[in-house]
């Protein structure tokens, strides 16, 4: 079942639970919150996005179940909404971008990455075919409408950084929340945005339909280094630090399952990975989906460990444009832990 992109968290939760994704039942912030019976709810910032593929793949491979966990995967179109669900206690974990842990610490909320799924953003800035002659690099962003998944999302963060790095002030661009998939494609086709940041499989569809072309590619560690000046740890499983400290056995089981998936991904082809995923994730057709996975695979870690200089890159990027973080003192060691993945 494909979840509509603009679905609310509550509707998404109900819809996905009804499809039998090892549904929890009961109140998400009540009985599920103690996870004594291995029931966990994880919100994903877009279940069908390739950058978050390890979440659904872990379930498809049966690794959660093998660890004795009953995991429900819920979906939101942007990581910023997923973070809201975590802070409000509706879910126990989020599969989303690591950069939210720094942003939240600056707002006095302690959240940490417990499994680092990726060491590059997996994001791509695409420019519409109509605007390709006037936008040849981020230096041309001034006065332009730029698509992001949601305001305050990681795509919003990275778009602002690309602007600032190339001499354009954040207030000189107009970020437009267009989600991903069909809503992103429509916004680009209709001219609501001239360029935008998105991930596969949307990138593959943009290029295949000749709606636009790639401007900045951050799907590989090399692309990340070129655009952002270093490795940019992105997709991760992050959780409230208090919850992690009081549920170490459960967190260890989650880490075991995710690391097993990352290792499986590193020894299998894009075709083999695509074959394990739900058929309706291949929105642009099977071949295009396989290509999307192949293009994005280099972003994933093989062991779930945070890259040594990754957190510093993220801090530098966020401080370049984020007023909340600019003058904040961030304790990077509190934004992630390798305790579980190293076991």
CSV table of C-alpha atoms in Angstrom, one decimal, residues 15 20 24 31 41-42 49 52 68 101 109 140 165 191 203 221 230 239-240 262 265 278 282 291 313 318 337:
chain,number,residue,atom,x,y,z
A,15,UNK,CA,-3.5,3.1,7.6
A,20,UNK,CA,-0.6,-5.6,9.1
A,24,UNK,CA,1.1,-2.7,17.9
A,31,UNK,CA,1.7,0.8,26.8
A,41,UNK,CA,6.9,2.2,16.8
A,42,UNK,CA,9.3,3.9,14.5
A,49,UNK,CA,12.4,6.9,-0.1
A,52,UNK,CA,15.5,5.3,4.3
A,68,UNK,CA,12.1,-10.8,19.3
A,101,UNK,CA,19.8,15.7,16.9
A,109,UNK,CA,15.9,18.3,23.9
A,140,UNK,CA,22.0,31.4,-9.2
A,165,UNK,CA,28.2,28.6,0.6
A,191,UNK,CA,6.7,25.8,-12.4
A,203,UNK,CA,15.4,11.8,-8.7
A,221,UNK,CA,30.7,10.3,0.1
A,230,UNK,CA,33.2,16.4,4.4
A,239,UNK,CA,15.8,8.1,19.8
A,240,UNK,CA,15.3,10.1,23.0
A,262,UNK,CA,23.5,-2.9,6.3
A,265,UNK,CA,22.9,-4.6,1.6
A,278,UNK,CA,7.2,-3.9,-1.7
A,282,UNK,CA,8.8,1.1,-7.6
A,291,UNK,CA,18.6,2.3,-10.9
A,313,UNK,CA,30.8,18.6,9.3
A,318,UNK,CA,24.1,23.9,10.3
A,337,UNK,CA,26.4,6.7,20.5
